[in-house]
Amino acid sequence: MTPNGTSTDLTRNAHDPLASLIGEMSDGALIARSVDSVILEVNRKLCDMFRLSGELLVGQDAGRFLPLVDLGNLQGGAFRRECQVTRSDGTQTRVDISVTPLQNGDFMAVLRESSDRRSVKTGTADDPLFRVLFCAAPLPMFVLDRENLRFIEVND
C-alpha cells in the first residue's frame, strides 16, 4: 500500500476486481478476511476517514476500527447499520456501515459518514418547498428524531 491508500501490489489488483472496485468508490471501503478480520485492502476514502495511511490499516484487525462484534456473523447475509467509529486522532464520527460477505470467504465493508447525509437532509427539511409539500400532503405524516425517536414534526 502507498501512503494514499492505493495498492502497490499490481498483481493482486489485476486478479482481484473487487480490490480495483473499492479503489474507485467515493465511500470508504475495505476488504478483510472473515476468519480473523485482518484487513486485506482499503481505499483512499477510508484512509481519509480514519486519518491513517493504507500501510497502517492493511494487516490490522478490522475490529480495532469497526464494531464488528456488534455486527454479528460476517459470513451470513449482507446488512447495514449506523454506528460510531473512532478516528486516529480520538475524534468520533457516525457512519453507515454496509457489510457484505464475499464468495471467497472474505467480507467487504463500505462506510459512509452519517454527518454528510444528515447535513443534506437538514438542508432540504428547512427548504420552504419541503415545508409546503409536507403540510399540504393529504395523508398524515410525521418526522422522527433518529437519536431519541421523538416526534419533530407532524402535518395537520
PDB file of C-alpha atoms in Angstrom:
ATOM      1  CA  MET A   1       0.000   0.000   0.000  1.00  0.00           C
ATOM      2  CA  THR A   2       1.106   3.504  -0.714  1.00  0.00           C
ATOM      3  CA  PRO A   3       0.501   6.245   1.873  1.00  0.00           C
ATOM      4  CA  ASN A   4      -2.555   7.442  -0.048  1.00  0.00           C
ATOM      5  CA  GLY A   5      -4.256   4.063   0.419  1.00  0.00           C
ATOM      6  CA  THR A   6      -3.842   2.584  -3.033  1.00  0.00           C
ATOM      7  CA  SER A   7      -2.404  -0.856  -3.553  1.00  0.00           C
ATOM      8  CA  THR A   8       1.178  -1.303  -4.689  1.00  0.00           C
ATOM      9  CA  ASP A   9       0.564  -4.976  -5.474  1.00  0.00           C
ATOM     10  CA  LEU A  10      -0.427  -4.703  -9.130  1.00  0.00           C
ATOM     11  CA  THR A  11      -0.663  -8.480  -9.482  1.00  0.00           C
ATOM     12  CA  ARG A  12      -3.339  -8.710  -6.798  1.00  0.00           C
ATOM     13  CA  ASN A  13      -5.316  -5.825  -8.325  1.00  0.00           C
ATOM     14  CA  ALA A  14      -5.123  -7.393 -11.782  1.00  0.00           C
ATOM     15  CA  HIS A  15      -6.598 -10.664 -10.458  1.00  0.00           C
ATOM     16  CA  ASP A  16      -8.943  -9.200  -7.846  1.00  0.00           C
ATOM     17  CA  PRO A  17     -11.565  -6.958  -9.434  1.00  0.00           C
ATOM     18  CA  LEU A  18     -13.013  -6.105  -6.007  1.00  0.00           C
ATOM     19  CA  ALA A  19      -9.731  -4.512  -4.949  1.00  0.00           C
ATOM     20  CA  SER A  20      -9.886  -2.345  -8.069  1.00  0.00           C
ATOM     21  CA  LEU A  21     -13.550  -1.597  -7.463  1.00  0.00           C
ATOM     22  CA  ILE A  22     -13.127  -0.289  -3.923  1.00  0.00           C
ATOM     23  CA  GLY A  23     -10.317   1.963  -5.117  1.00  0.00           C
ATOM     24  CA  GLU A  24     -12.833   3.758  -7.344  1.00  0.00           C
ATOM     25  CA  MET A  25     -15.561   4.127  -4.688  1.00  0.00           C
ATOM     26  CA  SER A  26     -16.489   7.526  -3.265  1.00  0.00           C
ATOM     27  CA  ASP A  27     -17.262   5.946   0.148  1.00  0.00           C
ATOM     28  CA  GLY A  28     -14.716   4.403   2.488  1.00  0.00           C
ATOM     29  CA  ALA A  29     -14.263   0.677   1.816  1.00  0.00           C
ATOM     30  CA  LEU A  30     -12.197  -2.272   2.950  1.00  0.00           C
ATOM     31  CA  ILE A  31     -11.890  -5.970   2.261  1.00  0.00           C
ATOM     32  CA  ALA A  32     -10.998  -8.249   5.178  1.00  0.00           C
ATOM     33  CA  ARG A  33     -10.888 -11.968   5.947  1.00  0.00           C
ATOM     34  CA  SER A  34     -13.950 -13.281   7.787  1.00  0.00           C
ATOM     35  CA  VAL A  35     -11.896 -15.821   9.733  1.00  0.00           C
ATOM     36  CA  ASP A  36      -9.674 -13.342  11.599  1.00  0.00           C
ATOM     37  CA  SER A  37     -10.911  -9.925  10.341  1.00  0.00           C
ATOM     38  CA  VAL A  38      -7.466  -8.982   9.022  1.00  0.00           C
ATOM     39  CA  ILE A  39      -7.739  -6.089   6.565  1.00  0.00           C
ATOM     40  CA  LEU A  40      -6.511  -7.022   3.088  1.00  0.00           C
ATOM     41  CA  GLU A  41      -7.359  -3.905   1.040  1.00  0.00           C
ATOM     42  CA  VAL A  42      -8.516  -0.350   1.753  1.00  0.00           C
ATOM     43  CA  ASN A  43      -9.313   2.657  -0.389  1.00  0.00           C
ATOM     44  CA  ARG A  44      -8.201   6.276  -0.115  1.00  0.00           C
ATOM     45  CA  LYS A  45     -11.545   7.498   1.289  1.00  0.00           C
ATOM     46  CA  LEU A  46     -11.318   5.038   4.202  1.00  0.00           C
ATOM     47  CA  CYS A  47      -7.773   6.233   4.926  1.00  0.00           C
ATOM     48  CA  ASP A  48      -9.015   9.825   4.945  1.00  0.00           C
ATOM     49  CA  MET A  49     -11.973   8.879   7.149  1.00  0.00           C
ATOM     50  CA  PHE A  50      -9.767   7.257   9.819  1.00  0.00           C
ATOM     51  CA  ARG A  51      -6.876   9.690   9.195  1.00  0.00           C
ATOM     52  CA  LEU A  52      -4.436   6.808   8.738  1.00  0.00           C
ATOM     53  CA  SER A  53      -2.350   5.623   5.810  1.00  0.00           C
ATOM     54  CA  GLY A  54      -3.211   2.452   3.938  1.00  0.00           C
ATOM     55  CA  GLU A  55       0.063   0.926   5.115  1.00  0.00           C
ATOM     56  CA  LEU A  56      -1.098   1.258   8.728  1.00  0.00           C
ATOM     57  CA  LEU A  57      -4.565  -0.170   8.062  1.00  0.00           C
ATOM     58  CA  VAL A  58      -3.680  -3.194   5.922  1.00  0.00           C
ATOM     59  CA  GLY A  59      -2.746  -6.181   8.082  1.00  0.00           C
ATOM     60  CA  GLN A  60      -4.588  -4.846  11.136  1.00  0.00           C
ATOM     61  CA  ASP A  61      -7.631  -6.435  12.733  1.00  0.00           C
ATOM     62  CA  ALA A  62     -10.705  -4.638  11.323  1.00  0.00           C
ATOM     63  CA  GLY A  63     -12.244  -4.956  14.797  1.00  0.00           C
ATOM     64  CA  ARG A  64      -9.823  -2.269  16.005  1.00  0.00           C
ATOM     65  CA  PHE A  65     -11.584   0.251  13.776  1.00  0.00           C
ATOM     66  CA  LEU A  66     -15.108  -1.135  13.329  1.00  0.00           C
ATOM     67  CA  PRO A  67     -17.551  -2.549  15.910  1.00  0.00           C
ATOM     68  CA  LEU A  68     -17.522  -5.997  14.308  1.00  0.00           C
ATOM     69  CA  VAL A  69     -18.651  -7.747  17.495  1.00  0.00           C
ATOM     70  CA  ASP A  70     -21.864  -5.689  17.422  1.00  0.00           C
ATOM     71  CA  LEU A  71     -22.429  -6.511  13.753  1.00  0.00           C
ATOM     72  CA  GLY A  72     -22.836 -10.273  14.195  1.00  0.00           C
ATOM     73  CA  ASN A  73     -21.908 -13.085  11.819  1.00  0.00           C
ATOM     74  CA  LEU A  74     -19.770 -11.676   8.997  1.00  0.00           C
ATOM     75  CA  GLN A  75     -20.248 -14.798   6.879  1.00  0.00           C
ATOM     76  CA  GLY A  76     -24.053 -14.533   6.973  1.00  0.00           C
ATOM     77  CA  GLY A  77     -26.099 -12.251   4.754  1.00  0.00           C
ATOM     78  CA  ALA A  78     -25.388  -8.622   3.937  1.00  0.00           C
ATOM     79  CA  PHE A  79     -26.553  -5.967   6.379  1.00  0.00           C
ATOM     80  CA  ARG A  80     -26.393  -2.237   7.011  1.00  0.00           C
ATOM     81  CA  ARG A  81     -26.234  -0.361  10.313  1.00  0.00           C
ATOM     82  CA  GLU A  82     -25.351   3.029  11.688  1.00  0.00           C
ATOM     83  CA  CYS A  83     -22.577   3.035  14.264  1.00  0.00           C
ATOM     84  CA  GLN A  84     -19.905   5.221  15.794  1.00  0.00           C
ATOM     85  CA  VAL A  85     -16.213   4.841  14.948  1.00  0.00           C
ATOM     86  CA  THR A  86     -13.126   6.480  16.413  1.00  0.00           C
ATOM     87  CA  ARG A  87     -10.532   8.157  14.211  1.00  0.00           C
ATOM     88  CA  SER A  88      -6.794   8.007  14.834  1.00  0.00           C
ATOM     89  CA  ASP A  89      -6.888  11.458  16.492  1.00  0.00           C
ATOM     90  CA  GLY A  90      -9.510  10.289  19.012  1.00  0.00           C
ATOM     91  CA  THR A  91     -12.458  12.115  17.455  1.00  0.00           C
ATOM     92  CA  GLN A  92     -15.568  10.085  16.797  1.00  0.00           C
ATOM     93  CA  THR A  93     -17.915  10.089  13.845  1.00  0.00           C
ATOM     94  CA  ARG A  94     -21.140   8.314  12.990  1.00  0.00           C
ATOM     95  CA  VAL A  95     -21.079   6.146   9.883  1.00  0.00           C
ATOM     96  CA  ASP A  96     -23.478   3.999   7.949  1.00  0.00           C
ATOM     97  CA  ILE A  97     -21.698   0.681   7.513  1.00  0.00           C
ATOM     98  CA  SER A  98     -22.707  -1.938   4.973  1.00  0.00           C
ATOM     99  CA  VAL A  99     -21.073  -5.343   5.314  1.00  0.00           C
ATOM    100  CA  THR A 100     -21.282  -7.899   2.530  1.00  0.00           C
ATOM    101  CA  PRO A 101     -19.809 -11.422   2.623  1.00  0.00           C
ATOM    102  CA  LEU A 102     -17.787 -12.318  -0.468  1.00  0.00           C
ATOM    103  CA  GLN A 103     -17.715 -15.675  -2.239  1.00  0.00           C
ATOM    104  CA  ASN A 104     -14.085 -16.340  -1.303  1.00  0.00           C
ATOM    105  CA  GLY A 105     -14.802 -16.125   2.454  1.00  0.00           C
ATOM    106  CA  ASP A 106     -13.722 -12.510   2.877  1.00  0.00           C
ATOM    107  CA  PHE A 107     -16.081  -9.611   3.562  1.00  0.00           C
ATOM    108  CA  MET A 108     -16.347  -6.085   2.217  1.00  0.00           C
ATOM    109  CA  ALA A 109     -17.320  -3.165   4.440  1.00  0.00           C
ATOM    110  CA  VAL A 110     -18.427   0.157   2.969  1.00  0.00           C
ATOM    111  CA  LEU A 111     -18.592   3.189   5.258  1.00  0.00           C
ATOM    112  CA  ARG A 112     -20.343   6.499   4.632  1.00  0.00           C
ATOM    113  CA  GLU A 113     -20.145   9.305   7.152  1.00  0.00           C
ATOM    114  CA  SER A 114     -23.639   9.907   8.537  1.00  0.00           C
ATOM    115  CA  SER A 115     -22.935  13.592   9.133  1.00  0.00           C
ATOM    116  CA  ASP A 116     -22.660  14.055   5.349  1.00  0.00           C
ATOM    117  CA  ARG A 117     -26.095  12.535   4.851  1.00  0.00           C
ATOM    118  CA  ARG A 118     -27.640  14.398   7.769  1.00  0.00           C
ATOM    119  CA  SER A 119     -26.402  17.792   6.594  1.00  0.00           C
ATOM    120  CA  VAL A 120     -28.072  17.151   3.249  1.00  0.00           C
ATOM    121  CA  LYS A 121     -31.302  16.078   4.946  1.00  0.00           C
ATOM    122  CA  THR A 122     -31.252  19.058   7.298  1.00  0.00           C
ATOM    123  CA  GLY A 123     -30.786  21.422   4.375  1.00  0.00           C
ATOM    124  CA  THR A 124     -33.778  20.003   2.491  1.00  0.00           C
ATOM    125  CA  ALA A 125     -36.056  19.763   5.542  1.00  0.00           C
ATOM    126  CA  ASP A 126     -35.598  23.504   6.121  1.00  0.00           C
ATOM    127  CA  ASP A 127     -36.344  24.218   2.480  1.00  0.00           C
ATOM    128  CA  PRO A 128     -39.616  26.160   2.020  1.00  0.00           C
ATOM    129  CA  LEU A 129     -40.711  23.780  -0.754  1.00  0.00           C
ATOM    130  CA  PHE A 130     -40.345  20.799   1.605  1.00  0.00           C
ATOM    131  CA  ARG A 131     -42.441  22.560   4.249  1.00  0.00           C
ATOM    132  CA  VAL A 132     -45.201  23.382   1.768  1.00  0.00           C
ATOM    133  CA  LEU A 133     -45.318  19.806   0.434  1.00  0.00           C
ATOM    134  CA  PHE A 134     -45.180  18.317   3.942  1.00  0.00           C
ATOM    135  CA  CYS A 135     -48.001  20.494   5.281  1.00  0.00           C
ATOM    136  CA  ALA A 136     -50.163  20.093   2.164  1.00  0.00           C
ATOM    137  CA  ALA A 137     -49.832  16.295   1.954  1.00  0.00           C
ATOM    138  CA  PRO A 138     -53.272  14.629   2.018  1.00  0.00           C
ATOM    139  CA  LEU A 139     -52.018  11.724   4.149  1.00  0.00           C
ATOM    140  CA  PRO A 140     -50.867  12.051   7.753  1.00  0.00           C
ATOM    141  CA  MET A 141     -47.072  12.190   8.026  1.00  0.00           C
ATOM    142  CA  PHE A 142     -44.529  12.747  10.754  1.00  0.00           C
ATOM    143  CA  VAL A 143     -40.802  13.260  11.170  1.00  0.00           C
ATOM    144  CA  LEU A 144     -38.907  11.480  13.964  1.00  0.00           C
ATOM    145  CA  ASP A 145     -35.596  12.392  15.545  1.00  0.00           C
ATOM    146  CA  ARG A 146     -33.292   9.430  14.779  1.00  0.00           C
ATOM    147  CA  GLU A 147     -31.413   9.761  18.064  1.00  0.00           C
ATOM    148  CA  ASN A 148     -34.302   9.607  20.531  1.00  0.00           C
ATOM    149  CA  LEU A 149     -37.273   8.684  18.291  1.00  0.00           C
ATOM    150  CA  ARG A 150     -39.271  11.734  19.386  1.00  0.00           C
ATOM    151  CA  PHE A 151     -41.682  13.471  17.045  1.00  0.00           C
ATOM    152  CA  ILE A 152     -40.127  16.535  15.457  1.00  0.00           C
ATOM    153  CA  GLU A 153     -42.981  17.492  13.147  1.00  0.00           C
ATOM    154  CA  VAL A 154     -46.491  16.270  12.356  1.00  0.00           C
ATOM    155  CA  ASN A 155     -48.572  17.562   9.455  1.00  0.00           C
ATOM    156  CA  ASP A 156     -52.174  18.561  10.199  1.00  0.00           C
TER     157      ASP A 156
END
